[in-house]
Tab-separated table of C-alpha atoms in Angstrom:
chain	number	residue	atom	x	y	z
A	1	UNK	CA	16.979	-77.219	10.610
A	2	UNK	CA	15.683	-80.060	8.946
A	3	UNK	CA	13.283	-82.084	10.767
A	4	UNK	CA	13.755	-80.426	14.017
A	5	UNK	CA	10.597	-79.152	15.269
A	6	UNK	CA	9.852	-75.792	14.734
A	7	UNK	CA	8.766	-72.919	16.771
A	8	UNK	CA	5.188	-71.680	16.096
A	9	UNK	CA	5.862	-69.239	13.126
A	10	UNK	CA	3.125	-67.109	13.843
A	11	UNK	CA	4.427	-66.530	17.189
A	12	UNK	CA	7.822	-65.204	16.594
A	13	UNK	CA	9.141	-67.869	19.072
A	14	UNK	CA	11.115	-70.864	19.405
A	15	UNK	CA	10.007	-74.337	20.412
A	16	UNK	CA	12.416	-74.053	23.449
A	17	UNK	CA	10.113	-73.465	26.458
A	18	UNK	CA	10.429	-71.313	29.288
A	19	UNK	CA	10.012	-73.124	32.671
A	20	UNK	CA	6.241	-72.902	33.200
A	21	UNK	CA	4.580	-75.763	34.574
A	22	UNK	CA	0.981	-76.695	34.340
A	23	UNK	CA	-1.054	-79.961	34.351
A	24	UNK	CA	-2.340	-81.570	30.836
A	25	UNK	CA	-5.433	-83.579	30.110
A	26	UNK	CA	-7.852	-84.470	27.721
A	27	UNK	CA	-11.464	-85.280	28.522
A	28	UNK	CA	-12.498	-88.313	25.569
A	29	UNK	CA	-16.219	-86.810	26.060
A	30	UNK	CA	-16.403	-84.056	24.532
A	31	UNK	CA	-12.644	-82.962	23.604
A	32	UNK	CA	-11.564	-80.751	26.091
A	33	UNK	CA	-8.362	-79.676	26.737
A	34	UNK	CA	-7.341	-78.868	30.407
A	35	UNK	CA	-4.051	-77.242	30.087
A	36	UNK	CA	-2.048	-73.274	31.424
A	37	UNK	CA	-5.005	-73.196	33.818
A	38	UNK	CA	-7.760	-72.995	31.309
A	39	UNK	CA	-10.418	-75.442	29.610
A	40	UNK	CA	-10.291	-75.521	25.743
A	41	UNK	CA	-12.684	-76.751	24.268
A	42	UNK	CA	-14.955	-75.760	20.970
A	43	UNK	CA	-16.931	-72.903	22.324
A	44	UNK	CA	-13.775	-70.932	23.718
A	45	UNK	CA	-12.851	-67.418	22.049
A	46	UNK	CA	-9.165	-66.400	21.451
A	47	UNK	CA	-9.652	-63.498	23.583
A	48	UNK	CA	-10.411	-65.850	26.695
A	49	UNK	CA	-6.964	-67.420	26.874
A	50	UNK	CA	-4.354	-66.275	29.812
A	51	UNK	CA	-1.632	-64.079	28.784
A	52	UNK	CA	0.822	-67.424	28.309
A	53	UNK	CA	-0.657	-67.662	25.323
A	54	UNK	CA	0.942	-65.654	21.913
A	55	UNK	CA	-1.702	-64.781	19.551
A	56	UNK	CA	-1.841	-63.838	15.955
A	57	UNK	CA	-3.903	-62.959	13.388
A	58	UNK	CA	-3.179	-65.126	9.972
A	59	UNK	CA	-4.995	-65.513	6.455
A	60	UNK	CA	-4.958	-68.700	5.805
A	61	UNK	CA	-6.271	-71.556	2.890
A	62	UNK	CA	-9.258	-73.299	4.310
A	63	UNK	CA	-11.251	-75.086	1.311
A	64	UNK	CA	-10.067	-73.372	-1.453
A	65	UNK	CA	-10.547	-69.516	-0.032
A	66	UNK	CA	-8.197	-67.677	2.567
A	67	UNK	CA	-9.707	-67.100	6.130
A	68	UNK	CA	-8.958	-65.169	8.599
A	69	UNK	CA	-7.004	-67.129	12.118
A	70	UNK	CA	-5.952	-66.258	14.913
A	71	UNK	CA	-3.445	-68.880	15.901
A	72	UNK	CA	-2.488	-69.155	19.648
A	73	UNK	CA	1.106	-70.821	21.244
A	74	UNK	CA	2.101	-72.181	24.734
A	75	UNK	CA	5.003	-74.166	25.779
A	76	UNK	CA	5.544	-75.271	29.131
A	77	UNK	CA	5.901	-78.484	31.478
A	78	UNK	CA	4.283	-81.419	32.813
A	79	UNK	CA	6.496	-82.514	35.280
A	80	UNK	CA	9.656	-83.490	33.137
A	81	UNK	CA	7.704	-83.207	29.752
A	82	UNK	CA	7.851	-80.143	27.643
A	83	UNK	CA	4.213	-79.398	26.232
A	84	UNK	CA	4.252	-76.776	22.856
A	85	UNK	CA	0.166	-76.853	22.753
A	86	UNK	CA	-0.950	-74.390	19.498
A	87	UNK	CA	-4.371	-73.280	19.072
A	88	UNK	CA	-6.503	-72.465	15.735
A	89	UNK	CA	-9.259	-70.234	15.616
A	90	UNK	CA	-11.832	-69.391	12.233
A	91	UNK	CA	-14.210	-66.627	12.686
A	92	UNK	CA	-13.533	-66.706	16.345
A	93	UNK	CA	-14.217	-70.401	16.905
A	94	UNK	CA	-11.874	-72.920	18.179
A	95	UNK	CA	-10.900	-75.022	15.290
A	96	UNK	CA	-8.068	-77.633	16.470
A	97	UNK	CA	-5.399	-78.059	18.760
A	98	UNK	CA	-2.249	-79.403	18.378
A	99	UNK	CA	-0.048	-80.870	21.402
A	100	UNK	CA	3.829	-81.501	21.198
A	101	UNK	CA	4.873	-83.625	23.962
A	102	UNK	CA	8.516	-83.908	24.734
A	103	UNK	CA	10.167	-85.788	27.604
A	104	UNK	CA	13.887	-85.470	28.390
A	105	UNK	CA	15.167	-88.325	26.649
A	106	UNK	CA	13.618	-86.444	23.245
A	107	UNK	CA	15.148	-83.353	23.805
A	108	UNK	CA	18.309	-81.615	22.137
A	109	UNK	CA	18.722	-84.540	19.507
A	110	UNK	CA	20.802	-84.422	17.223
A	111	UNK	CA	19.561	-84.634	13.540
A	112	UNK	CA	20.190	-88.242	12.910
A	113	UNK	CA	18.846	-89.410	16.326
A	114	UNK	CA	15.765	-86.996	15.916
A	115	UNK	CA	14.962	-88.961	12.839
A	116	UNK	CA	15.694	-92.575	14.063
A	117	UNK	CA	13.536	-91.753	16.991
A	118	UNK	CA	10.351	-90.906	15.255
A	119	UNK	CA	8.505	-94.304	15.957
A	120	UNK	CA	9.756	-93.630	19.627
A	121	UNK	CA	8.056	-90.445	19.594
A	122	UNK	CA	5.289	-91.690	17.763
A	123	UNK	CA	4.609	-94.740	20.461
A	124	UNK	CA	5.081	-91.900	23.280
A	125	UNK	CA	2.629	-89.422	22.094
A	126	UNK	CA	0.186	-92.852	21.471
A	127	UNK	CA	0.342	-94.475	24.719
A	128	UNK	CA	-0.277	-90.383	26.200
A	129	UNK	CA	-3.426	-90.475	23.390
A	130	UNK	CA	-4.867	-94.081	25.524
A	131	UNK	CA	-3.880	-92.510	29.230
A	132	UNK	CA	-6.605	-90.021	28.324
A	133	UNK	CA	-9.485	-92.932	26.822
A	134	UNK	CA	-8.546	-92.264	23.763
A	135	UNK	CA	-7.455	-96.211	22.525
A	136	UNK	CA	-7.154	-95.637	18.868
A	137	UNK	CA	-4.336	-93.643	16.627
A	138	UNK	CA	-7.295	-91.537	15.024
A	139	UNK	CA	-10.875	-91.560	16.619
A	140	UNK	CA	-14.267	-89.731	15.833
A	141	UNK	CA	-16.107	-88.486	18.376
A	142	UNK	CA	-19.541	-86.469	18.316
A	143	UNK	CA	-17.636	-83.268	19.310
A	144	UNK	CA	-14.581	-83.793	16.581
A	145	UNK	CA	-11.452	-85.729	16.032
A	146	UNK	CA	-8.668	-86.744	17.975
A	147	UNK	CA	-5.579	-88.463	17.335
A	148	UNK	CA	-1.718	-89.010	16.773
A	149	UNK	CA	-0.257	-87.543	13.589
A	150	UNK	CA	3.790	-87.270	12.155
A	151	UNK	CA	4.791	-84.348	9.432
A	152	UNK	CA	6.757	-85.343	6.553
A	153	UNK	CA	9.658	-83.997	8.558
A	154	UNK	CA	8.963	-86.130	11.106
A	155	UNK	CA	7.472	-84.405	13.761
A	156	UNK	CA	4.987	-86.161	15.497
A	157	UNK	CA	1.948	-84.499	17.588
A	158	UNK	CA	-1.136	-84.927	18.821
A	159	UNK	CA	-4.272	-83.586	17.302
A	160	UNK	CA	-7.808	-82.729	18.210
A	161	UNK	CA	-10.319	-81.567	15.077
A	162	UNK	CA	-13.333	-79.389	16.589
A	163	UNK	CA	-16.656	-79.489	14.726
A	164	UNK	CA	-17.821	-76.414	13.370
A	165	UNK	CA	-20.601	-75.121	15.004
A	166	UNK	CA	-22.322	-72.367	13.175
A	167	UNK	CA	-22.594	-68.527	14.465
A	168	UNK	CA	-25.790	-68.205	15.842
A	169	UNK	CA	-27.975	-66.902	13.065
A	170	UNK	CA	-29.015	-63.246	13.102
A	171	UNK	CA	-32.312	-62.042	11.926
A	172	UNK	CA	-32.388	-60.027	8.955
A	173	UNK	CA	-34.024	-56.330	9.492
């Protein structure tokens, strides 16, 4: 497969999406995600999300130590634009989001013209990124990061970093 993009792993599915449509935004002032009829944002738990949403459980590295996630997948569209939105969760807080946006023109590439549009896709998910207030490739905010990223295989995405907020702290008896 090369640089195609790949389904969510964790999922068992394929990047294609099923014909679901929703609506897509992201608020610049404090990171929230409107998207499959539901806000995400920081304080949302796994369990909360609709049933569009595949969920499950993964150890993963997080500074030097494995962790248990629960990862969470969508795909569906915003008008003509096919939106694969994946969701990480540590200890039952939000983590980061990632958001694949995919107009026609980007679909069912072939490998070569997958690669040779990259800066295409790049400039697409950017100019998405500034629709939203968001004017710079990689911003801080007070709630987290958000920004436009590409893998070394040339996927490109969008990407919003939550801030960890501590559990609330439990007395000791």
């Amino acid at each position: 497969r090369g640089g195609r993009r790949q389904g969510n792993p964790a999922s068992g599915r394929s990047a294609r999406a099923e014909r679901m449509d929703t609506t897509l935004s992201l608020d610049a002032t404090n990171g929230c995600i409107a998207a499959f009829g539901i806000a995400i944002s920081a304080g949302l738990a796994a369990s909360a999300l609709p049933t569009v949403f595949t969920q499950a459980r993964a150890a993963m590295p997080i500074d030097g130590t494995l962790s248990d996630c629960t990862l969470a997948h969508a795909t569906g569209f915003v008008g003509n634009v096919e939106l694969e939105l994946n969701l990480r969760f540590e200890e039952e807080a939000l983590v980061s989001a990632s958001l694949t946006l995919t107009p026609h023109r980007f679909r069912q590439l072939d490998d070569e013209a997958f690669y040779n549009s990259v800066d295409d896709r790049y400039r697409y998910h950017q100019r998405w990124l500034r629709s939203q207030g968001i004017p710079d490739i990689s911003q801080v905010f007070p709630w987290g990061i958000a920004g436009v990223a590409r893998d070394k295989s040339e996927n490109v995405h969008l990407y919003v970093l939550y801030r960890k907020v501590p559990p609330p702290h439990r007395d000791a008896k």
